[in-house]
Coordinates of C-alpha atoms and ligand atoms in Angstrom, one line a residue:
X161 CA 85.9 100.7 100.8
X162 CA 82.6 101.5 99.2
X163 CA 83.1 100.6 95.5
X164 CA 80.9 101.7 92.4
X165 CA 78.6 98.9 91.7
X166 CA 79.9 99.3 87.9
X167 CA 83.4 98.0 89.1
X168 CA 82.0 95.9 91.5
X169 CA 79.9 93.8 88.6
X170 CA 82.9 94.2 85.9
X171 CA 83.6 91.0 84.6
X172 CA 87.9 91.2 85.2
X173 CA 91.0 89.5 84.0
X174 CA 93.8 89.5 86.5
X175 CA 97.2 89.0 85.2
X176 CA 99.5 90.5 87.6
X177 CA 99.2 89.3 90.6
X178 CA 101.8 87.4 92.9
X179 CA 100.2 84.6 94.8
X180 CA 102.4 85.2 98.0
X181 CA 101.2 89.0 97.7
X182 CA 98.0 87.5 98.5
X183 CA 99.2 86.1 101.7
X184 CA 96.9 88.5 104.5
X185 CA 98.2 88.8 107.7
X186 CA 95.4 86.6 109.6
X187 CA 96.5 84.1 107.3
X188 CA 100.2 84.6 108.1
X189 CA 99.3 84.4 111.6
X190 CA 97.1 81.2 111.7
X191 CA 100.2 79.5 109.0
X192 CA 102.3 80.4 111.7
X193 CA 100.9 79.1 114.7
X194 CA 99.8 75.6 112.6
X195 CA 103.4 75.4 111.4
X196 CA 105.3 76.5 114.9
X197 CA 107.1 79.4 112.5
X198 CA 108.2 82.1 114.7
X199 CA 107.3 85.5 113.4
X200 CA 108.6 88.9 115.4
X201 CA 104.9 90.3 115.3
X202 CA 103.2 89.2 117.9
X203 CA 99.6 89.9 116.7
X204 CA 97.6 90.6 113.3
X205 CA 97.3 94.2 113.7
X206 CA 101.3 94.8 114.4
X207 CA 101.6 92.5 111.5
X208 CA 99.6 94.7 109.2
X209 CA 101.0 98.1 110.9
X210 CA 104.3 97.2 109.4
X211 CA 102.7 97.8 106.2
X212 CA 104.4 101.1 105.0
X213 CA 107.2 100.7 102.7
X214 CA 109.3 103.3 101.5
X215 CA 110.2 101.6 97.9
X216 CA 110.6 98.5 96.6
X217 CA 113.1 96.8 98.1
X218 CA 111.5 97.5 102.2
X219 CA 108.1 95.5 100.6
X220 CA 110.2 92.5 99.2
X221 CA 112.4 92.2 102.7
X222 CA 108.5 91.8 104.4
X223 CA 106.9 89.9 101.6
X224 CA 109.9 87.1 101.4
X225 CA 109.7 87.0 105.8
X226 CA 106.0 86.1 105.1
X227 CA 106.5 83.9 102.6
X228 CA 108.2 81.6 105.8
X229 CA 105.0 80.6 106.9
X230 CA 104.6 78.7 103.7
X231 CA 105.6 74.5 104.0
X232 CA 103.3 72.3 103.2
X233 CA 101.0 71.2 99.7
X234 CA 98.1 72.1 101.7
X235 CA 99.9 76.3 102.9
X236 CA 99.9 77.0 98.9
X237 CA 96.2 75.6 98.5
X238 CA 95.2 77.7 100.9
X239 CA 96.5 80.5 100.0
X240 CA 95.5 80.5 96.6
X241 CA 92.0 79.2 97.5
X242 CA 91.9 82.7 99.9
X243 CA 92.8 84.9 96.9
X244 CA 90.3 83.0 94.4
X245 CA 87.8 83.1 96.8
X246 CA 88.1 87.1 96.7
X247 CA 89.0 87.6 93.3
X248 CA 85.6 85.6 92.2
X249 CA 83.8 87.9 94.7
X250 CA 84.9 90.7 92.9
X251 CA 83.8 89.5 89.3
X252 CA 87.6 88.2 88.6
X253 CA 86.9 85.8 85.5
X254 CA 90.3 85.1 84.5
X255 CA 93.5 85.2 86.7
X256 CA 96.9 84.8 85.7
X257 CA 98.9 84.1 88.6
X258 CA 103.0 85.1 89.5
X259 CA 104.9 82.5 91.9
X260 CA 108.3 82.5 93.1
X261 CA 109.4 79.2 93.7
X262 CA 112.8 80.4 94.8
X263 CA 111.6 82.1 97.5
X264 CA 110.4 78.8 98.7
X265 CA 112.5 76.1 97.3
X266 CA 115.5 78.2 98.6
X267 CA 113.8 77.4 102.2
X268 CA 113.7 74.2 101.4
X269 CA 110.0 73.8 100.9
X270 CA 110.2 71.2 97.6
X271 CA 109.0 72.8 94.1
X272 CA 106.4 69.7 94.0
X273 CA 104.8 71.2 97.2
X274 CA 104.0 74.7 95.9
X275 CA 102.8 73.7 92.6
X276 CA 100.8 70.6 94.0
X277 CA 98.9 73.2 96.3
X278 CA 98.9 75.6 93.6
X279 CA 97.3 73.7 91.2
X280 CA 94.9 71.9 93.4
X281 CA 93.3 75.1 94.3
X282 CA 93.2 76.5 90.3
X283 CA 91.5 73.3 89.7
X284 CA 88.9 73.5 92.7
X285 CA 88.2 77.5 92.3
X286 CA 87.3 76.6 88.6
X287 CA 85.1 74.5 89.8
X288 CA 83.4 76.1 92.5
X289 CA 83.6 80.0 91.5
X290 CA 84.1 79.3 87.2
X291 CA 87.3 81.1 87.4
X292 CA 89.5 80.0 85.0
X293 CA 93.1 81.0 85.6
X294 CA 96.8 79.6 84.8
X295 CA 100.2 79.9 86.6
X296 CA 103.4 81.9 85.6
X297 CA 106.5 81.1 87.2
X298 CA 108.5 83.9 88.0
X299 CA 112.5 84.1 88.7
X300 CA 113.6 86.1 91.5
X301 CA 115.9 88.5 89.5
X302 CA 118.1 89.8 93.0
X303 CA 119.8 86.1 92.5
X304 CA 122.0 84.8 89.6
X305 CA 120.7 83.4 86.0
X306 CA 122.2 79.9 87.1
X307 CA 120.0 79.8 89.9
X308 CA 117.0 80.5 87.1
X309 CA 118.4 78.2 85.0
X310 CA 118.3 75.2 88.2
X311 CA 114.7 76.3 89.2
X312 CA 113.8 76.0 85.5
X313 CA 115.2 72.6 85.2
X314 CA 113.5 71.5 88.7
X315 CA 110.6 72.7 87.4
X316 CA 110.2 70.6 84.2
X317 CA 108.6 67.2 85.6
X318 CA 105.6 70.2 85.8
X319 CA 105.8 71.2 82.8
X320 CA 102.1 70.8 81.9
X321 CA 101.4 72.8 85.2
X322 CA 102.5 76.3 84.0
X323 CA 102.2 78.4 81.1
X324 CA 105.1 80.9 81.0
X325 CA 107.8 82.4 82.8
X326 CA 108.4 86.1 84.2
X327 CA 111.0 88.2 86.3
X328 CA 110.3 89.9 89.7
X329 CA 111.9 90.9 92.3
X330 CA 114.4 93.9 92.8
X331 CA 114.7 95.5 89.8
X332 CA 117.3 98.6 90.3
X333 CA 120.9 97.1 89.4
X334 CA 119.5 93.8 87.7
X335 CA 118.8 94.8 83.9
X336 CA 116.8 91.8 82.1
X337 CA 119.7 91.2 79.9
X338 CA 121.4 89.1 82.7
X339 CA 118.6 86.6 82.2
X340 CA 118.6 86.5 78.1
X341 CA 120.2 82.9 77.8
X342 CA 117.3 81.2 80.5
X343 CA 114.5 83.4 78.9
X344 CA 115.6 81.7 75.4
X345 CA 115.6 78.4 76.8
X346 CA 111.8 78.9 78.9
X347 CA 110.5 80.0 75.6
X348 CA 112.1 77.3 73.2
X349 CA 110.0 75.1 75.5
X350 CA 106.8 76.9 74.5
X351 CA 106.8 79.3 77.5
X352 CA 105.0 82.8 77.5
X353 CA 107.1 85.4 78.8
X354 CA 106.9 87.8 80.4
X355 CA 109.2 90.7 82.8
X356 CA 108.5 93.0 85.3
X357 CA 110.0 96.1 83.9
X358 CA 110.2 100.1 84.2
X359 CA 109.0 99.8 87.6
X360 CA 111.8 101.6 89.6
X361 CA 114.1 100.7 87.0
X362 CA 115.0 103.1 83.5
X363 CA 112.7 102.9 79.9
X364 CA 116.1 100.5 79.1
X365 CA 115.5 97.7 81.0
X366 CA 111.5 97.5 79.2
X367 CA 113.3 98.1 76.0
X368 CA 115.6 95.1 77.1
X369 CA 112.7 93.1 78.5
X370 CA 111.6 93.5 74.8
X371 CA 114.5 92.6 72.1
X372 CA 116.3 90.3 74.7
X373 CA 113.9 88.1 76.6
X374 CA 111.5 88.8 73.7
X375 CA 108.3 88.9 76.2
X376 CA 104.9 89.4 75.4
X377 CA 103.5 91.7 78.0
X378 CA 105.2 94.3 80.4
X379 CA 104.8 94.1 84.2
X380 CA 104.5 97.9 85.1
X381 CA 106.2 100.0 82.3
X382 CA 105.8 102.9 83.9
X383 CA 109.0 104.4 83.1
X384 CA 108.8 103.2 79.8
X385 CA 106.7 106.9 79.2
X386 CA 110.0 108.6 80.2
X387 CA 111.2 107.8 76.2
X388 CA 109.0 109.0 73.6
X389 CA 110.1 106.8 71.3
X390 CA 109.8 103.9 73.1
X391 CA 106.2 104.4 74.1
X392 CA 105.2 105.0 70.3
X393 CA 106.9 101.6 69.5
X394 CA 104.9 100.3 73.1
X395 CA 101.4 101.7 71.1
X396 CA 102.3 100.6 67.5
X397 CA 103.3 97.1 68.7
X398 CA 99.8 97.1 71.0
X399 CA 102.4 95.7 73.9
X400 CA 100.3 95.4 77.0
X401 CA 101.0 96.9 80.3
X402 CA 99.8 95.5 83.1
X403 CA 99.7 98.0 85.1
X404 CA 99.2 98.2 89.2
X405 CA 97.7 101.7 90.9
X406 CA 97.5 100.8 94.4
X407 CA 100.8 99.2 94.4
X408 CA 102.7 101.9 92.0
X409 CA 101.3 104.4 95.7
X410 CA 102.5 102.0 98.4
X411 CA 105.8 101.5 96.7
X412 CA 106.1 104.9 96.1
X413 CA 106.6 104.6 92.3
X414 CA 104.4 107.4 92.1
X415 CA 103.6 110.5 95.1
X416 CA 100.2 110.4 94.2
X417 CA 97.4 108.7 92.5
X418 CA 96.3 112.0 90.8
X419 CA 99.9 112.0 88.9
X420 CA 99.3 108.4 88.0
X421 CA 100.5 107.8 84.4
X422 CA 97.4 105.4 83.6
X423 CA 95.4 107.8 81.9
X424 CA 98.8 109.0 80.0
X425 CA 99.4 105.6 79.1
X426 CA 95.9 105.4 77.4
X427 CA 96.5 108.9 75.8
X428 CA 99.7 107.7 74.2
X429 CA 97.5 105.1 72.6
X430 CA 99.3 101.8 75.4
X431 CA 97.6 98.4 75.8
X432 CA 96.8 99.0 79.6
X433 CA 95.5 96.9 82.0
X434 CA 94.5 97.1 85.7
X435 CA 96.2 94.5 88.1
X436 CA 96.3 94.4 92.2
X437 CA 100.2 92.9 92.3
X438 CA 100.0 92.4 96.0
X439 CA 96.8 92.8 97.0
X440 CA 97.3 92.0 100.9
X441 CA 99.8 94.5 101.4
X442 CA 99.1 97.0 98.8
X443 CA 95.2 98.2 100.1
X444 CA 92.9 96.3 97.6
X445 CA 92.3 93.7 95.0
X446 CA 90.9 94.3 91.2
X447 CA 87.9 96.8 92.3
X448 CA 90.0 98.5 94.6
X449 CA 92.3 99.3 92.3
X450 CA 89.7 100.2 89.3
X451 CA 88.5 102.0 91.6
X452 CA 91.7 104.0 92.5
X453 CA 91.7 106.3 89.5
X454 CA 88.5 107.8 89.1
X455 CA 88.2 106.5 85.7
X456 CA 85.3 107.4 83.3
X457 CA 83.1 104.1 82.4
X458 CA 85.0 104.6 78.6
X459 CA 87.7 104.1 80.2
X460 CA 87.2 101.5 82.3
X461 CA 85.5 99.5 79.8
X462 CA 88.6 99.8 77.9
X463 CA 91.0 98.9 80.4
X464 CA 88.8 95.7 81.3
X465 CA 88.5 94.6 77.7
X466 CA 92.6 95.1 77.1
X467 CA 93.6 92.6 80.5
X468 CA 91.0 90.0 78.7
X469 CA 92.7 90.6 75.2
X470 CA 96.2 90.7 76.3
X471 CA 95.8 87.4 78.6
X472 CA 97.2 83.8 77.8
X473 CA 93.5 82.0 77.4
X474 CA 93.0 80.0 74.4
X475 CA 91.1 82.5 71.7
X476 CA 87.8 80.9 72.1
X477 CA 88.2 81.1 76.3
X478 CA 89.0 84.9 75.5
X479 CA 86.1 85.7 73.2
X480 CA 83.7 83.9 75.6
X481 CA 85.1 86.7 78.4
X482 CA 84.9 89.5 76.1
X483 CA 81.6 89.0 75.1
X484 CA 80.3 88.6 78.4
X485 CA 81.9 92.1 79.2
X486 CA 80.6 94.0 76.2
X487 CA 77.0 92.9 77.5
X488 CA 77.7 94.3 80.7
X489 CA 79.2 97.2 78.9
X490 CA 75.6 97.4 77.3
X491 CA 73.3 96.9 80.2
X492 CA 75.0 98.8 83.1
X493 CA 74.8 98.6 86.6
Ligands
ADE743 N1 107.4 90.6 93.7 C1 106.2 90.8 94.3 N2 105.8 92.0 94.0 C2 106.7 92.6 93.2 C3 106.7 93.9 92.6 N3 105.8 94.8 92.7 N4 107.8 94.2 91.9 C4 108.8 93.3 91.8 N5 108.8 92.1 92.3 C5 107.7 91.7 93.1
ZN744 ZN1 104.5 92.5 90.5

């Protein structure tokens, strides 16, 4: 995809992105063969034909069959290495990055192997690329708050390793109020929080994502413009959205990216940002999906500045990022 050379040279925050969404299929395939995993495709391009899902739930069933190929310290290093490498090559500056380690411990795969790998490759890509990034550890919200409350506690020895929590997974059915009690708890320890919300599910559950697990973005929101009154309390509280184009089409969250509510959301006066989610199956990374919306440079200036004001950096981190963008802003491309 040819992509204006003003996206391409953007200076970007990412902060919705789920590592093992990053997982492309030659990568899948190559993890497959080193680890003797069986997989039913039998080549990258099947693999990658089986990309069309019809809502949420038919992407999770592929993305957590991936996710098998995953065992060892150095599988999770690579695969974050992969997505760092192309997040830096599109002008990503800042990442903050999803992982489900229930979808792996729950294989058996130890939590010390995915953050070890994890963290190895955030350390090296700062390094190498000057990206500076941090890791949110997501529960899977299809399974029970006791099983959030066990991966909490297995994940505490790591502490130092992670910056906040979040909930993903299948959201129809599973309100964010069945995980208030391990939300407290994640934040009592000084965890960010965060919730996907309003994504197929009603404007109730990001109203719930907001009074009970008291989190300080929303992942989506979408639906949260379906209630008036909730999206002037989303504007007046400057709650950011981190919003996902490419993946809102693939999921079919929305027919079409002409009825996309981004440029509603900005309208209504919402903290929006601009986010890839899954970029190996969704079509793109961060320029792809700037690119999605045929935005006005305004506006894309302003969704760029809102993902590095709304992300977890310390404040002089952030004003280092937003100063570099608001020369860019100045000079062009
Ligand atoms: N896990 C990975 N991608 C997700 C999405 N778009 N919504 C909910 N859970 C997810
Ligand atoms: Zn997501």
């Amino acid at each position: 995809m040819n992509v204006d050379p003003f996206i391409a040279g953007l200076p970007k925050a990412e902060l919705h992105i789920h590592i093992e969404g990053s997982l492309e299929p030659e990568l899948t395939m190559a993890l497959a063969e080193r680890n003797k995993v069986a997989l039913r495709f039998g080549s990258i391009d099947a693999l990658r034909a089986a990309y069309r899902f019809s809502d949420l739930q038919d992407f999770l069933d592929l993305y957590y069959e991936g996710m098998r190929v995953l065992l060892h310290e150095q599988d999770f290093y690579d695969l974050a290495m992969a997505y760092f490498r192309k997040a830096a090559a599109q002008n990503v500056r800042h990442a903050e990055i999803f992982f489900d380690p229930q979808g792996h411990t729950g294989r058996g795969v130890p939590f010390k192997t995915v953050i070890e790998g994890l963290t190895r490759a955030r350390v090296d890509a700062e390094r190498r690329f000057g990206i500076t990034s941090a890791l949110i550890l997501c529960f899977l919200r299809h399974l029970d708050e006791a099983d959030a409350e066990r991966t909490l506690d297995e994940a505490l020895p790591w502490r130092d390793r992670f910056i906040g929590v979040g909930l993903d997974s299948s959201e129809k059915g599973r309100p964010p109020r069945l995980f208030e009690r391990v939300f407290a708890r994640a934040r009592g320890l000084g965890l960010r929080a965060v919730a996907h919300a309003g994504e197929e599910g009603p404007a109730g559950y990001v109203r719930e994502a907001l009074d009970l697990l008291k989190v300080e973005r929303i992942d989506h929101g979408n639906r949260a413009l379906d209630d008036a009154e909730l999206t002037a309390r989303l504007a007046r509280e400057r709650m950011p959205l981190t919003v996902c184009p490419l993946s809102n089409l693939r999921l079919c969250v929305v027919p079409d990216l002409k009825d996309h509510p981004l440029r509603r959301m900005l309208d209504r006066g919402l903290t929006a940002t601009i986010n890839s989610d899954d970029p190996a199956y969704f079509g793109g990374y961060m320029n792809e999906n700037f690119a999605a919306l045929s935005l006005s440079r305004e506006e894309t200036m302003t969704l760029a500045r809102n993902g590095f004001r709304a992300a977890f950096c310390d404040e002089a981190t952030k004003q280092r990022h937003l100063e570099a963008l608001d020369d860019y802003g100045l000079s062009g491309a």
